[in-house]
Tab-separated table of N, CA and C in Angstrom:
chain	number	residue	atom	x	y	z
A	104	LYS	N	79.262	-41.154	-39.525
A	104	LYS	CA	79.129	-40.155	-40.508
A	104	LYS	C	78.349	-39.007	-39.915
A	105	PRO	N	78.875	-37.768	-39.997
A	105	PRO	CA	78.135	-36.653	-39.496
A	105	PRO	C	77.159	-36.161	-40.616
A	106	MET	N	76.215	-35.382	-40.191
A	106	MET	CA	75.294	-34.701	-41.152
A	106	MET	C	76.130	-33.838	-42.086
A	107	GLY	N	75.595	-33.718	-43.363
A	107	GLY	CA	76.289	-32.880	-44.339
A	107	GLY	C	77.326	-33.482	-45.193
A	108	TYR	N	77.615	-34.768	-44.910
A	108	TYR	CA	78.487	-35.548	-45.742
A	108	TYR	C	77.616	-36.665	-46.460
A	109	VAL	N	78.038	-36.949	-47.677
A	109	VAL	CA	77.375	-38.005	-48.432
A	109	VAL	C	78.167	-39.286	-48.240
A	110	SER	N	77.460	-40.362	-48.289
A	110	SER	CA	78.163	-41.698	-48.043
A	110	SER	C	78.923	-42.134	-49.298
A	111	GLY	N	78.523	-41.730	-50.515
A	111	GLY	CA	79.202	-42.161	-51.702
A	111	GLY	C	80.014	-41.035	-52.317
A	112	GLN	N	79.840	-40.901	-53.670
A	112	GLN	CA	80.472	-39.854	-54.396
A	112	GLN	C	80.042	-38.453	-54.031
A	113	ALA	N	80.964	-37.498	-54.130
A	113	ALA	CA	80.579	-36.135	-53.822
A	113	ALA	C	79.417	-35.694	-54.669
A	114	GLU	N	78.504	-34.945	-54.114
A	114	GLU	CA	77.374	-34.435	-54.914
A	114	GLU	C	76.882	-33.082	-54.358
A	115	ASP	N	76.366	-32.266	-55.240
A	115	ASP	CA	75.876	-30.992	-54.818
A	115	ASP	C	76.681	-30.171	-53.850
A	116	GLY	N	78.037	-30.317	-54.025
A	116	GLY	CA	78.927	-29.527	-53.185
A	116	GLY	C	79.213	-30.168	-51.845
A	117	HIS	N	78.678	-31.305	-51.567
A	117	HIS	CA	78.842	-32.019	-50.332
A	117	HIS	C	79.955	-33.102	-50.490
A	118	GLU	N	80.879	-33.132	-49.542
A	118	GLU	CA	82.018	-34.076	-49.556
A	118	GLU	C	81.563	-35.474	-49.191
A	119	PRO	N	82.241	-36.453	-49.761
A	119	PRO	CA	81.992	-37.845	-49.351
A	119	PRO	C	82.574	-38.100	-47.987
A	120	ALA	N	81.951	-38.994	-47.247
A	120	ALA	CA	82.400	-39.343	-45.850
A	120	ALA	C	83.820	-39.847	-45.806
A	121	VAL	N	84.243	-40.458	-46.926
A	121	VAL	CA	85.640	-41.005	-46.938
A	121	VAL	C	86.664	-39.939	-46.674
A	122	VAL	N	86.372	-38.673	-46.914
A	122	VAL	CA	87.380	-37.666	-46.668
A	122	VAL	C	87.734	-37.543	-45.143
A	123	LEU	N	86.829	-38.070	-44.319
A	123	LEU	CA	87.089	-38.038	-42.897
A	123	LEU	C	88.045	-39.047	-42.395
A	124	VAL	N	88.418	-39.953	-43.275
A	124	VAL	CA	89.360	-41.033	-42.891
A	124	VAL	C	90.758	-40.496	-42.944
A	125	THR	N	91.174	-39.816	-41.965
A	125	THR	CA	92.535	-39.282	-41.815
A	125	THR	C	93.103	-39.688	-40.461
A	126	ASN	N	94.368	-39.591	-40.330
A	126	ASN	CA	95.023	-39.902	-39.076
A	126	ASN	C	94.460	-39.069	-37.957
A	127	GLU	N	94.169	-37.789	-38.244
A	127	GLU	CA	93.639	-36.869	-37.259
A	127	GLU	C	92.282	-37.187	-36.740
A	128	ASN	N	91.492	-37.872	-37.569
A	128	ASN	CA	90.116	-38.186	-37.206
A	128	ASN	C	89.983	-39.575	-36.679
A	129	ARG	N	91.076	-40.321	-36.566
A	129	ARG	CA	91.026	-41.710	-36.039
A	129	ARG	C	90.672	-41.600	-34.532
A	130	TRP	N	89.729	-42.468	-34.103
A	130	TRP	CA	89.319	-42.477	-32.719
A	130	TRP	C	90.488	-42.826	-31.837
A	131	ASN	N	90.739	-42.043	-30.818
A	131	ASN	CA	91.876	-42.288	-29.952
A	131	ASN	C	91.704	-43.545	-29.074
A	132	GLU	N	90.519	-44.132	-29.022
A	132	GLU	CA	90.277	-45.355	-28.259
A	132	GLU	C	90.259	-46.619	-29.194
A	133	ASP	N	90.622	-46.433	-30.467
A	133	ASP	CA	90.773	-47.542	-31.381
A	133	ASP	C	91.849	-48.480	-30.917
A	134	ARG	N	91.550	-49.720	-30.610
A	134	ARG	CA	92.526	-50.630	-30.055
A	134	ARG	C	93.333	-51.406	-31.175
A	135	SER	N	93.007	-51.185	-32.434
A	135	SER	CA	93.748	-51.815	-33.495
A	135	SER	C	95.192	-51.451	-33.547
A	136	LYS	N	95.960	-52.412	-33.812
A	136	LYS	CA	97.399	-52.210	-33.976
A	136	LYS	C	97.778	-51.694	-35.394
A	137	THR	N	96.787	-51.739	-36.327
A	137	THR	CA	97.081	-51.334	-37.672
A	137	THR	C	97.403	-49.832	-37.739
A	138	ARG	N	98.442	-49.510	-38.443
A	138	ARG	CA	98.911	-48.147	-38.583
A	138	ARG	C	98.171	-47.611	-39.809
A	139	PHE	N	97.707	-46.379	-39.736
A	139	PHE	CA	97.014	-45.802	-40.822
A	139	PHE	C	98.042	-45.323	-41.912
A	140	ASN	N	97.673	-45.531	-43.168
A	140	ASN	CA	98.492	-45.078	-44.248
A	140	ASN	C	97.467	-44.689	-45.332
A	141	PHE	N	97.840	-43.502	-46.015
A	141	PHE	CA	96.893	-42.996	-47.059
A	141	PHE	C	96.626	-43.958	-48.160
A	142	SER	N	97.578	-44.917	-48.373
A	142	SER	CA	97.392	-45.891	-49.503
A	142	SER	C	96.167	-46.800	-49.163
A	143	GLN	N	95.760	-46.812	-47.856
A	143	GLN	CA	94.569	-47.644	-47.523
A	143	GLN	C	93.222	-46.967	-48.046
A	144	LEU	N	93.347	-45.763	-48.449
A	144	LEU	CA	92.124	-45.095	-48.968
A	144	LEU	C	91.827	-45.549	-50.350
A	145	LYS	N	92.773	-46.107	-51.126
A	145	LYS	CA	92.569	-46.553	-52.518
A	145	LYS	C	91.505	-47.612	-52.572
A	146	GLY	N	90.427	-47.322	-53.338
A	146	GLY	CA	89.354	-48.243	-53.557
A	146	GLY	C	88.399	-48.332	-52.372
A	147	LEU	N	88.542	-47.508	-51.335
A	147	LEU	CA	87.668	-47.543	-50.223
A	147	LEU	C	86.306	-47.027	-50.600
A	148	ALA	N	85.291	-47.833	-50.304
A	148	ALA	CA	83.893	-47.474	-50.716
A	148	ALA	C	82.919	-47.810	-49.557
A	149	PRO	N	81.812	-47.118	-49.477
A	149	PRO	CA	80.847	-47.376	-48.429
A	149	PRO	C	80.027	-48.597	-48.699
A	150	CYS	N	79.716	-49.271	-47.661
A	150	CYS	CA	78.793	-50.445	-47.763
A	150	CYS	C	77.377	-49.960	-47.431
A	151	GLY	N	76.676	-49.442	-48.455
A	151	GLY	CA	75.369	-48.900	-48.250
A	151	GLY	C	75.389	-47.428	-48.138
A	152	ARG	N	74.218	-46.917	-48.107
A	152	ARG	CA	74.055	-45.394	-48.107
A	152	ARG	C	73.601	-44.970	-46.677
A	153	LEU	N	73.954	-43.736	-46.463
A	153	LEU	CA	73.377	-43.068	-45.268
A	153	LEU	C	73.153	-41.652	-45.739
A	154	ASP	N	71.862	-41.243	-45.761
A	154	ASP	CA	71.547	-39.974	-46.396
A	154	ASP	C	72.334	-38.831	-45.824
A	155	ILE	N	72.362	-37.748	-46.590
A	155	ILE	CA	73.186	-36.530	-46.200
A	155	ILE	C	72.661	-35.977	-44.904
A	156	ASP	N	71.358	-36.097	-44.600
A	156	ASP	CA	70.832	-35.512	-43.379
A	156	ASP	C	70.669	-36.607	-42.257
A	157	SER	N	71.368	-37.683	-42.382
A	157	SER	CA	71.464	-38.685	-41.343
A	157	SER	C	72.837	-38.897	-40.777
A	158	VAL	N	72.888	-39.431	-39.593
A	158	VAL	CA	74.160	-39.619	-38.950
A	158	VAL	C	74.316	-41.112	-38.511
A	159	GLY	N	75.503	-41.467	-38.177
A	159	GLY	CA	75.757	-42.766	-37.611
A	159	GLY	C	76.708	-43.625	-38.290
A	160	LEU	N	76.675	-44.922	-38.063
A	160	LEU	CA	77.578	-45.931	-38.459
A	160	LEU	C	77.575	-46.076	-39.971
A	161	LEU	N	78.787	-45.916	-40.548
A	161	LEU	CA	78.968	-46.201	-41.974
A	161	LEU	C	80.213	-47.039	-42.098
A	162	VAL	N	80.079	-48.229	-42.770
A	162	VAL	CA	81.157	-49.094	-42.958
A	162	VAL	C	81.830	-48.858	-44.322
A	163	LEU	N	83.149	-48.702	-44.345
A	163	LEU	CA	83.886	-48.462	-45.588
A	163	LEU	C	84.783	-49.697	-45.792
A	164	THR	N	84.888	-50.125	-47.011
A	164	THR	CA	85.750	-51.334	-47.295
A	164	THR	C	86.307	-51.225	-48.712
A	165	GLN	N	87.364	-51.996	-48.863
A	165	GLN	CA	87.951	-52.190	-50.226
A	165	GLN	C	87.529	-53.573	-50.739
A	166	ASP	N	86.940	-54.340	-49.915
A	166	ASP	CA	86.616	-55.758	-50.252
A	166	ASP	C	85.185	-55.933	-50.686
A	167	GLY	N	85.020	-56.249	-51.986
A	167	GLY	CA	83.677	-56.363	-52.560
A	167	GLY	C	82.826	-57.498	-51.896
A	168	ARG	N	83.561	-58.557	-51.343
A	168	ARG	CA	82.864	-59.589	-50.641
A	168	ARG	C	82.154	-59.064	-49.360
A	169	VAL	N	82.860	-58.189	-48.676
A	169	VAL	CA	82.242	-57.587	-47.497
A	169	VAL	C	81.065	-56.721	-47.849
A	170	ALA	N	81.261	-55.971	-48.873
A	170	ALA	CA	80.139	-55.152	-49.313
A	170	ALA	C	78.831	-55.906	-49.696
A	171	ARG	N	79.138	-57.010	-50.485
A	171	ARG	CA	77.991	-57.857	-50.868
A	171	ARG	C	77.337	-58.522	-49.646
A	172	GLN	N	78.152	-58.868	-48.663
A	172	GLN	CA	77.604	-59.525	-47.459
A	172	GLN	C	76.647	-58.511	-46.718
A	173	ILE	N	77.030	-57.277	-46.832
A	173	ILE	CA	76.246	-56.213	-46.058
A	173	ILE	C	75.047	-55.737	-46.877
A	174	ILE	N	75.284	-55.451	-48.112
A	174	ILE	CA	74.213	-54.784	-48.923
A	174	ILE	C	73.813	-55.533	-50.165
A	175	GLY	N	74.358	-56.740	-50.389
A	175	GLY	CA	73.971	-57.524	-51.521
A	175	GLY	C	72.477	-57.866	-51.542
A	176	GLU	N	71.917	-58.193	-52.638
A	176	GLU	CA	70.479	-58.519	-52.767
A	176	GLU	C	70.028	-59.597	-51.866
A	177	ASP	N	70.913	-60.639	-51.623
A	177	ASP	CA	70.558	-61.736	-50.741
A	177	ASP	C	70.966	-61.478	-49.301
A	178	SER	N	71.457	-60.317	-48.935
A	178	SER	CA	71.903	-60.050	-47.597
A	178	SER	C	70.877	-60.168	-46.545
A	179	GLU	N	71.153	-60.860	-45.482
A	179	GLU	CA	70.238	-60.892	-44.305
A	179	GLU	C	70.790	-60.122	-43.129
A	180	VAL	N	71.904	-59.357	-43.427
A	180	VAL	CA	72.484	-58.520	-42.364
A	180	VAL	C	71.536	-57.409	-42.035
A	181	ASP	N	71.168	-57.330	-40.755
A	181	ASP	CA	70.200	-56.278	-40.347
A	181	ASP	C	70.939	-55.027	-39.924
A	182	LYS	N	70.221	-53.857	-40.135
A	182	LYS	CA	70.707	-52.554	-39.755
A	182	LYS	C	69.774	-51.930	-38.785
A	183	GLU	N	70.254	-51.349	-37.725
A	183	GLU	CA	69.451	-50.751	-36.693
A	183	GLU	C	69.514	-49.253	-36.646
A	184	TYR	N	68.403	-48.604	-36.512
A	184	TYR	CA	68.349	-47.116	-36.543
A	184	TYR	C	67.507	-46.545	-35.373
A	185	LEU	N	67.900	-45.391	-34.873
A	185	LEU	CA	67.060	-44.663	-33.974
A	185	LEU	C	66.513	-43.503	-34.748
A	186	VAL	N	65.132	-43.371	-34.700
A	186	VAL	CA	64.510	-42.381	-35.635
A	186	VAL	C	63.616	-41.457	-34.793
A	187	ARG	N	64.000	-40.201	-34.685
A	187	ARG	CA	63.165	-39.197	-33.959
A	187	ARG	C	62.036	-38.757	-34.945
A	188	VAL	N	60.801	-38.693	-34.467
A	188	VAL	CA	59.718	-38.391	-35.374
A	188	VAL	C	58.752	-37.351	-34.705
A	189	THR	N	57.944	-36.732	-35.592
A	189	THR	CA	56.822	-35.939	-35.203
A	189	THR	C	55.623	-36.440	-35.936
A	190	PHE	N	54.405	-36.097	-35.409
A	190	PHE	CA	53.160	-36.577	-36.031
A	190	PHE	C	52.203	-35.427	-36.054
A	191	GLY	N	51.942	-34.834	-37.272
A	191	GLY	CA	51.152	-33.682	-37.384
A	191	GLY	C	51.901	-32.507	-36.686
A	192	ASP	N	51.206	-31.846	-35.791
A	192	ASP	CA	51.889	-30.736	-35.043
A	192	ASP	C	52.474	-31.245	-33.749
A	193	ARG	N	52.490	-32.454	-33.479
A	193	ARG	CA	52.906	-33.046	-32.210
A	193	ARG	C	54.396	-33.466	-32.283
A	194	ASP	N	55.201	-32.775	-31.459
A	194	ASP	CA	56.567	-33.181	-31.445
A	194	ASP	C	57.096	-33.739	-30.112
A	195	VAL	N	56.138	-33.775	-29.106
A	195	VAL	CA	56.388	-34.416	-27.830
A	195	VAL	C	55.344	-35.480	-27.613
A	196	ASP	N	55.697	-36.520	-26.917
A	196	ASP	CA	54.777	-37.707	-26.591
A	196	ASP	C	54.057	-38.159	-27.834
A	197	VAL	N	54.748	-38.273	-28.912
A	197	VAL	CA	54.181	-38.761	-30.219
A	197	VAL	C	53.541	-40.110	-30.037
A	198	GLN	N	54.160	-40.925	-29.277
A	198	GLN	CA	53.701	-42.296	-29.074
A	198	GLN	C	52.273	-42.335	-28.596
A	199	SER	N	51.829	-41.436	-27.708
A	199	SER	CA	50.487	-41.441	-27.197
A	199	SER	C	49.397	-41.150	-28.241
A	200	VAL	N	49.750	-40.499	-29.278
A	200	VAL	CA	48.705	-40.121	-30.295
A	200	VAL	C	48.865	-40.894	-31.611
A	201	PHE	N	49.948	-41.658	-31.753
A	201	PHE	CA	50.178	-42.383	-32.982
A	201	PHE	C	49.430	-43.673	-32.977
A	202	PRO	N	48.550	-43.847	-34.002
A	202	PRO	CA	47.704	-45.166	-33.969
A	202	PRO	C	48.539	-46.401	-34.036
A	203	GLU	N	48.139	-47.367	-33.250
A	203	GLU	CA	48.820	-48.655	-33.260
A	203	GLU	C	48.700	-49.373	-34.601
A	204	GLU	N	47.644	-49.217	-35.349
A	204	GLU	CA	47.528	-49.810	-36.628
A	204	GLU	C	48.565	-49.287	-37.637
A	205	LYS	N	48.944	-48.027	-37.450
A	205	LYS	CA	49.999	-47.418	-38.342
A	205	LYS	C	51.352	-47.958	-37.981
A	206	LEU	N	51.527	-48.174	-36.669
A	206	LEU	CA	52.824	-48.786	-36.239
A	206	LEU	C	52.896	-50.206	-36.858
A	207	ALA	N	51.796	-50.902	-36.859
A	207	ALA	CA	51.791	-52.265	-37.460
A	207	ALA	C	52.126	-52.214	-38.935
A	208	LEU	N	51.573	-51.214	-39.667
A	208	LEU	CA	51.948	-51.000	-41.077
A	208	LEU	C	53.513	-50.806	-41.321
A	209	LEU	N	54.104	-50.037	-40.374
A	209	LEU	CA	55.604	-49.829	-40.527
A	209	LEU	C	56.287	-51.208	-40.374
A	210	ARG	N	55.726	-52.050	-39.545
A	210	ARG	CA	56.330	-53.335	-39.341
A	210	ARG	C	56.200	-54.270	-40.559
A	211	HIS	N	55.070	-54.150	-41.195
A	211	HIS	CA	54.791	-55.002	-42.367
A	211	HIS	C	53.528	-54.540	-43.063
A	212	GLY	N	53.633	-54.338	-44.391
A	212	GLY	CA	52.480	-53.991	-45.125
A	212	GLY	C	52.638	-52.766	-46.027
A	213	LEU	N	53.800	-52.136	-46.031
A	213	LEU	CA	54.069	-50.971	-46.871
A	213	LEU	C	54.817	-51.397	-48.095
A	214	SER	N	54.676	-50.597	-49.145
A	214	SER	CA	55.373	-50.716	-50.386
A	214	SER	C	56.031	-49.408	-50.808
A	215	LEU	N	57.220	-49.527	-51.402
A	215	LEU	CA	57.888	-48.412	-51.954
A	215	LEU	C	58.216	-48.685	-53.396
A	216	ASP	N	57.986	-47.750	-54.299
A	216	ASP	CA	58.223	-47.868	-55.666
A	216	ASP	C	57.595	-49.173	-56.232
A	217	GLU	N	56.293	-49.373	-55.765
A	217	GLU	CA	55.472	-50.513	-56.158
A	217	GLU	C	56.056	-51.869	-55.803
A	218	GLN	N	57.006	-51.879	-54.916
A	218	GLN	CA	57.637	-53.127	-54.388
A	218	GLN	C	57.322	-53.279	-52.902
A	219	PRO	N	56.694	-54.450	-52.508
A	219	PRO	CA	56.468	-54.615	-51.024
A	219	PRO	C	57.787	-54.699	-50.325
A	220	LEU	N	57.770	-54.096	-49.080
A	220	LEU	CA	58.977	-54.059	-48.258
A	220	LEU	C	59.008	-55.359	-47.433
A	221	LYS	N	60.253	-55.746	-47.083
A	221	LYS	CA	60.403	-56.904	-46.197
A	221	LYS	C	59.933	-56.469	-44.822
A	222	PRO	N	59.465	-57.420	-43.980
A	222	PRO	CA	59.050	-57.026	-42.630
A	222	PRO	C	60.223	-56.406	-41.907
A	223	ALA	N	59.841	-55.487	-40.944
A	223	ALA	CA	60.843	-54.700	-40.180
A	223	ALA	C	60.437	-54.815	-38.687
A	224	GLN	N	61.409	-54.699	-37.866
A	224	GLN	CA	61.113	-54.528	-36.444
A	224	GLN	C	61.015	-53.041	-36.166
A	225	VAL	N	59.895	-52.552	-35.681
A	225	VAL	CA	59.715	-51.187	-35.339
A	225	VAL	C	59.052	-51.086	-34.015
A	226	ASP	N	59.675	-50.418	-33.081
A	226	ASP	CA	59.128	-50.299	-31.703
A	226	ASP	C	59.540	-48.888	-31.175
A	227	TRP	N	58.807	-48.419	-30.208
A	227	TRP	CA	59.088	-47.130	-29.545
A	227	TRP	C	60.239	-47.314	-28.637
A	228	GLN	N	61.220	-46.435	-28.691
A	228	GLN	CA	62.379	-46.355	-27.785
A	228	GLN	C	61.987	-45.456	-26.662
A	229	ASN	N	61.309	-44.389	-27.000
A	229	ASN	CA	60.810	-43.437	-25.997
A	229	ASN	C	59.647	-42.740	-26.750
A	230	PRO	N	58.964	-41.751	-26.085
A	230	PRO	CA	57.690	-41.200	-26.720
A	230	PRO	C	57.940	-40.397	-28.033
A	231	GLU	N	59.145	-40.082	-28.317
A	231	GLU	CA	59.426	-39.371	-29.577
A	231	GLU	C	60.348	-40.064	-30.555
A	232	GLN	N	60.748	-41.275	-30.178
A	232	GLN	CA	61.788	-41.995	-30.988
A	232	GLN	C	61.397	-43.437	-31.187
A	233	LEU	N	61.484	-43.847	-32.476
A	233	LEU	CA	61.354	-45.200	-32.824
A	233	LEU	C	62.640	-45.945	-33.101
A	234	ARG	N	62.649	-47.223	-32.903
A	234	ARG	CA	63.827	-48.049	-33.229
A	234	ARG	C	63.429	-48.913	-34.415
A	235	PHE	N	64.112	-48.798	-35.522
A	235	PHE	CA	63.884	-49.590	-36.747
A	235	PHE	C	65.023	-50.626	-36.879
A	236	VAL	N	64.681	-51.902	-37.204
A	236	VAL	CA	65.651	-52.849	-37.615
A	236	VAL	C	65.256	-53.401	-38.998
A	237	LEU	N	66.079	-53.102	-39.967
A	237	LEU	CA	65.733	-53.458	-41.415
A	237	LEU	C	66.785	-54.520	-41.908
A	238	THR	N	66.335	-55.306	-42.874
A	238	THR	CA	67.230	-56.158	-43.591
A	238	THR	C	67.415	-55.738	-45.030
A	239	GLU	N	66.820	-54.627	-45.446
A	239	GLU	CA	67.043	-54.090	-46.809
A	239	GLU	C	67.336	-52.565	-46.692
A	240	GLY	N	67.691	-51.996	-47.697
A	240	GLY	CA	68.078	-50.573	-47.672
A	240	GLY	C	67.755	-49.841	-48.910
A	241	LYS	N	66.506	-49.575	-49.099
A	241	LYS	CA	66.126	-48.754	-50.288
A	241	LYS	C	66.384	-47.303	-50.054
A	242	LYS	N	66.488	-46.545	-51.124
A	242	LYS	CA	66.805	-45.062	-50.993
A	242	LYS	C	65.780	-44.374	-50.079
A	243	ARG	N	66.322	-43.743	-49.069
A	243	ARG	CA	65.503	-43.001	-48.101
A	243	ARG	C	64.332	-43.826	-47.549
A	244	GLN	N	64.589	-45.131	-47.327
A	244	GLN	CA	63.503	-46.054	-46.940
A	244	GLN	C	62.769	-45.627	-45.738
A	245	ILE	N	63.505	-45.426	-44.629
A	245	ILE	CA	62.835	-45.101	-43.391
A	245	ILE	C	62.045	-43.788	-43.498
A	246	ARG	N	62.693	-42.773	-44.053
A	246	ARG	CA	61.884	-41.505	-44.200
A	246	ARG	C	60.627	-41.679	-45.060
A	247	ARG	N	60.687	-42.453	-46.130
A	247	ARG	CA	59.559	-42.665	-46.951
A	247	ARG	C	58.505	-43.534	-46.294
A	248	MET	N	58.940	-44.566	-45.531
A	248	MET	CA	58.028	-45.384	-44.804
A	248	MET	C	57.265	-44.514	-43.759
A	249	CYS	N	57.953	-43.675	-43.071
A	249	CYS	CA	57.334	-42.828	-42.065
A	249	CYS	C	56.290	-41.870	-42.736
A	250	GLU	N	56.699	-41.304	-43.886
A	250	GLU	CA	55.786	-40.404	-44.589
A	250	GLU	C	54.478	-41.076	-44.892
A	251	LEU	N	54.552	-42.368	-45.299
A	251	LEU	CA	53.319	-43.136	-45.714
A	251	LEU	C	52.347	-43.262	-44.532
A	252	VAL	N	52.811	-43.170	-43.287
A	252	VAL	CA	51.898	-43.347	-42.196
A	252	VAL	C	51.737	-41.991	-41.416
A	253	GLY	N	52.195	-40.877	-42.020
A	253	GLY	CA	51.923	-39.569	-41.397
A	253	GLY	C	52.934	-39.084	-40.491
A	254	LEU	N	54.124	-39.792	-40.313
A	254	LEU	CA	55.209	-39.356	-39.461
A	254	LEU	C	56.207	-38.534	-40.292
A	255	LYS	N	56.829	-37.593	-39.607
A	255	LYS	CA	57.944	-36.871	-40.186
A	255	LYS	C	59.220	-37.141	-39.441
A	256	VAL	N	60.204	-37.542	-40.112
A	256	VAL	CA	61.476	-37.911	-39.484
A	256	VAL	C	62.249	-36.578	-39.253
A	257	VAL	N	62.658	-36.346	-37.989
A	257	VAL	CA	63.443	-35.096	-37.669
A	257	VAL	C	64.856	-35.479	-37.253
A	258	GLY	N	65.123	-36.709	-37.087
A	258	GLY	CA	66.467	-37.212	-36.803
A	258	GLY	C	66.627	-38.741	-37.061
A	259	LEU	N	67.719	-39.127	-37.736
A	259	LEU	CA	67.881	-40.514	-38.024
A	259	LEU	C	69.335	-40.867	-37.757
A	260	LYS	N	69.545	-41.897	-36.995
A	260	LYS	CA	70.917	-42.321	-36.643
A	260	LYS	C	71.071	-43.853	-36.763
A	261	ARG	N	71.973	-44.359	-37.585
A	261	ARG	CA	72.263	-45.743	-37.652
A	261	ARG	C	73.199	-46.135	-36.554
A	262	ILE	N	72.816	-47.153	-35.751
A	262	ILE	CA	73.601	-47.510	-34.579
A	262	ILE	C	74.232	-48.848	-34.749
A	263	ARG	N	73.762	-49.672	-35.701
A	263	ARG	CA	74.302	-51.062	-35.822
A	263	ARG	C	74.200	-51.562	-37.219
A	264	ILE	N	75.144	-52.360	-37.672
A	264	ILE	CA	75.077	-53.088	-38.937
A	264	ILE	C	75.544	-54.506	-38.532
A	265	GLY	N	74.572	-55.452	-38.523
A	265	GLY	CA	74.936	-56.780	-38.082
A	265	GLY	C	75.419	-56.800	-36.697
A	266	GLY	N	76.521	-57.372	-36.504
A	266	GLY	CA	77.147	-57.451	-35.168
A	266	GLY	C	78.086	-56.329	-34.788
A	267	VAL	N	78.170	-55.257	-35.711
A	267	VAL	CA	79.054	-54.134	-35.531
A	267	VAL	C	78.187	-52.921	-35.025
A	268	THR	N	78.555	-52.433	-33.810
A	268	THR	CA	77.776	-51.291	-33.244
A	268	THR	C	78.587	-50.025	-33.340
A	269	LEU	N	77.858	-48.866	-33.355
A	269	LEU	CA	78.435	-47.583	-33.310
A	269	LEU	C	79.088	-47.373	-31.971
A	270	GLY	N	78.456	-47.826	-30.878
A	270	GLY	CA	79.032	-47.636	-29.564
A	270	GLY	C	79.318	-46.193	-29.199
A	271	ASN	N	80.451	-45.928	-28.679
A	271	ASN	CA	80.860	-44.567	-28.196
A	271	ASN	C	81.701	-43.828	-29.244
A	272	LEU	N	81.706	-44.368	-30.488
A	272	LEU	CA	82.523	-43.698	-31.533
A	272	LEU	C	81.974	-42.247	-31.779
A	273	PRO	N	82.799	-41.260	-31.543
A	273	PRO	CA	82.291	-39.911	-31.776
A	273	PRO	C	82.035	-39.536	-33.224
A	274	VAL	N	81.074	-38.636	-33.437
A	274	VAL	CA	80.721	-38.190	-34.757
A	274	VAL	C	81.881	-37.699	-35.551
A	275	GLY	N	82.052	-38.112	-36.761
A	275	GLY	CA	83.173	-37.635	-37.570
A	275	GLY	C	84.444	-38.360	-37.336
A	276	GLN	N	84.483	-39.385	-36.461
A	276	GLN	CA	85.756	-40.120	-36.258
A	276	GLN	C	85.541	-41.528	-36.784
A	277	TRP	N	86.628	-42.288	-36.867
A	277	TRP	CA	86.585	-43.578	-37.440
A	277	TRP	C	87.498	-44.562	-36.658
A	278	ARG	N	87.317	-45.806	-36.910
A	278	ARG	CA	88.192	-46.883	-36.369
A	278	ARG	C	88.217	-48.062	-37.246
A	279	TYR	N	89.242	-48.936	-37.055
A	279	TYR	CA	89.271	-50.184	-37.743
A	279	TYR	C	88.340	-51.152	-37.065
A	280	LEU	N	87.794	-52.144	-37.785
A	280	LEU	CA	87.017	-53.224	-37.161
A	280	LEU	C	87.953	-54.061	-36.369
A	281	ALA	N	87.470	-54.522	-35.211
A	281	ALA	CA	88.216	-55.526	-34.460
A	281	ALA	C	88.126	-56.887	-35.070
A	282	ALA	N	89.111	-57.788	-34.884
A	282	ALA	CA	89.114	-59.093	-35.386
A	282	ALA	C	87.868	-59.928	-35.092
A	283	HIS	N	87.309	-59.683	-33.894
A	283	HIS	CA	86.152	-60.483	-33.426
A	283	HIS	C	84.814	-59.944	-34.026
A	284	GLU	N	84.842	-58.765	-34.578
A	284	GLU	CA	83.596	-58.128	-35.066
A	284	GLU	C	83.120	-58.738	-36.353
A	285	GLN	N	81.900	-59.177	-36.423
A	285	GLN	CA	81.392	-59.773	-37.694
A	285	GLN	C	80.035	-59.185	-37.953
A	286	PHE	N	79.697	-59.159	-39.251
A	286	PHE	CA	78.440	-58.618	-39.693
A	286	PHE	C	77.350	-59.740	-39.570
């Protein structure tokens, strides 16, 4: 999903990501033998949200069982994100000035909407970017978690949902899941 599209219903003049599912936007390296037909769009819905100002992997399905497996209340399917951050006026080498105890809070100890969050894996990918692995998906969760510890999110990209990775899929393009891919 590129920036500027919403994952669900159209809102505030922004189109839903499902409008990108066209033959023209199908990834030319998609190895699926399935032929695209516009009838496949009927009932197609996102499995979870990806904020309008976030990019990355968005799974669309017509199967409620798949959606429940990914985003249901009992789901243990993890989602992985790369999150570019700033800290105060620092936008380079953020890692060197960000307190370790605040990183520990991101991993476990924060609450949103008076609800404790499940533990998360949070580690530095590079001095300006964190890697988050979550098993829940509250509204704007990563951005709100970061705000609670003084970080500002300047870029957020989902790169994996369970065993399905974004890989080299270009922004704004789509592909069918392969038979061996599982959440």
